[in-house]
Amino acid sequence: MILISCGGGGGGGSANQTTPTGTEHNSAPVISGLPSTIAVGENQTAVLTVTATDLNGHSIGYAVSGTDAASFEISTTGVLTFKTAPLYLTKNSFSINIEATDSLLTASEPLTVTINIPPFAWKTATPASQGFDATKLQTAVDYVFEDTWSTQGLIIIKNGKIIYENYEGISDLAIAGHQRVFNPANSSAGDGWGTGWDTAKYQTVFGTRDQNSIGISHSGAKTILGTLIGIAIDKGSINSVNDKISTYITSWAGTAKSEITIEDVLTMRSGLYHQPDEAGLLGEMSLLYKPDELAVSLARGLNESPPANKWLYSGMADSLILGEILELTTGKTVIEYAKDNLLDEMGITNFDWWRDEAGNVLVWGNFESTLRDYAKFGLLWSKDTGLEATYGTDIVGNGKWNGEQIVSASWLEASAISRATTTFGNGDADYIGYGYHMYNQSKLVDDTTDPDTELSVTVYAAKGGNDNSIWWIPEHNLIVARHGLYAPIVNTGTEKIITGDISGVPGTTNKDTSNYWLSLANYTLVLMSRVGSQYGPWNANWSYVVMDDEKMLQGIIGAID
């Protein structure tokens, strides 16, 4: 407590000190129970009630002084409030003094009022306000929503604000195309898969979509898995990416696989045999039909003829090993660990992750969420300077969410470094690198319209099959997320557990008792169950075309003025 003026008689006082007349036998009010700092919520005007007493029984008045006094008012009963509801982004810390006076003497105590970081809420803006040419942007998104691509949803985020968001169900053209493929009169028809799929059923299963519609990540979930590995390393559950897998999977110790490291698997350079070579509906990906996918994955030997750079994309098997390490080191299932350390923090509650019959979480893909929740990962991973102006300094991005460092910035930086050149991409396909289950490409090539025109720009991505992907482009403070049309088919039980083998010929034997998912491709081909004819083109001239995500991104970037 500071006494602005105090009573007491004669000598020994400072030359500057004065004693108001009548205060010789008076003492200043006493302010009690006032904290030095108090935090309040955004848009909350009430702060606290000040309590002061006067030993001499005088009435007490209250006032506010100090640097930010103009933002507050205090009532005659000591109720302190903001004059205008505070906004975190505008100002989140205020310094004032609380004064209590009995008209003769005044007591003053300092108080700091801070504003809590508000729960995350999407910000939206018009394209024009974020520097987009509306006509050019419309051309870019019209391409994405062409009837042939079966796009369920698209979100474009600039400076952390959604500037475009749209959802659509299946088109009449796509229905007609699928019915053409699955027509029993067609010799390459899908062995009866189209039975009962009239126009009404297509519209029921793949009809109207909106902001609440669930999509699937496909392999985009690998980047989520990579983030979980990073969190486990940050928290000390896993020591390092240099740890040998055999440290955790002890059955590998003393074998030809004993030197394979976590980093080898994260970068798709494990050197392990690619997939079980059994034919099926998905050909090389027949691991999907194994009741225990992890057991099959762990039992693989080494690849006898690995590529020169050792990089060989493993669609399923290698990522399952990382999931097992995560469970062994944390004592939780992948879903539990993700929920406790990532998803709850980000407010992602409406999600699911498919499992196999043995209970293994199929971390190589298969993460279900709304598109808005999927796009949140783009914000988390992005080092987007535009996020600060929208959400505040160090609140969202570069591994932070609501001000909490969920995954270290150093892990994300390491994840984004290209460790090997992939075989993906348009043209010469030498410009897309692979890090810790994360893509890094140095340019965009529009292979559809103008293959000779390249746009030099760094693009990071979590890539999922059928372009169920997230792209973030820090140079333009830009994030793009897409879902293709999707429907889970759960015939047995209520959980998202892959059951039954639908890979046979005909593949329809178990169709109505199995659990699987239907994901419409971003091209005019349909997966077939007949082993000799894995794909069937559904457009009228029996050729096929594929949506070009690099063309899409070029168009979106080109719309920025």
Short mmCIF file of C-alpha atoms in Angstrom, two decimals, residues 214 335 338-339 342-353 367-370 373-374 376-377:
data_model
loop_
_atom_site.label_atom_id
_atom_site.label_comp_id
_atom_site.label_asym_id
_atom_site.label_seq_id
_atom_site.Cartn_x
_atom_site.Cartn_y
_atom_site.Cartn_z
CA ILE A 214 -17.48 -35.65 -42.67
CA ILE A 335 -6.51 -42.23 -30.76
CA ALA A 338 -4.01 -37.82 -30.28
CA LYS A 339 -7.10 -36.77 -28.37
CA LEU A 342 -3.49 -32.66 -30.06
CA LEU A 343 -7.15 -32.88 -31.00
CA ASP A 344 -8.72 -31.66 -27.73
CA GLU A 345 -6.28 -28.76 -27.70
CA MET A 346 -7.43 -27.79 -31.19
CA GLY A 347 -11.13 -28.20 -30.46
CA ILE A 348 -11.44 -31.17 -32.84
CA THR A 349 -14.11 -33.35 -31.25
CA ASN A 350 -16.09 -34.67 -34.21
CA PHE A 351 -13.52 -37.10 -35.57
CA ASP A 352 -12.84 -40.80 -35.99
CA TRP A 353 -9.93 -42.94 -37.11
CA PHE A 367 -8.79 -39.91 -40.33
CA GLU A 368 -12.36 -38.59 -40.47
CA SER A 369 -13.31 -35.00 -39.70
CA THR A 370 -15.10 -31.98 -41.10
CA ASP A 373 -11.26 -29.26 -38.64
CA TYR A 374 -8.97 -30.81 -41.25
CA LYS A 376 -6.97 -26.47 -38.74
CA PHE A 377 -3.88 -28.63 -39.15
#
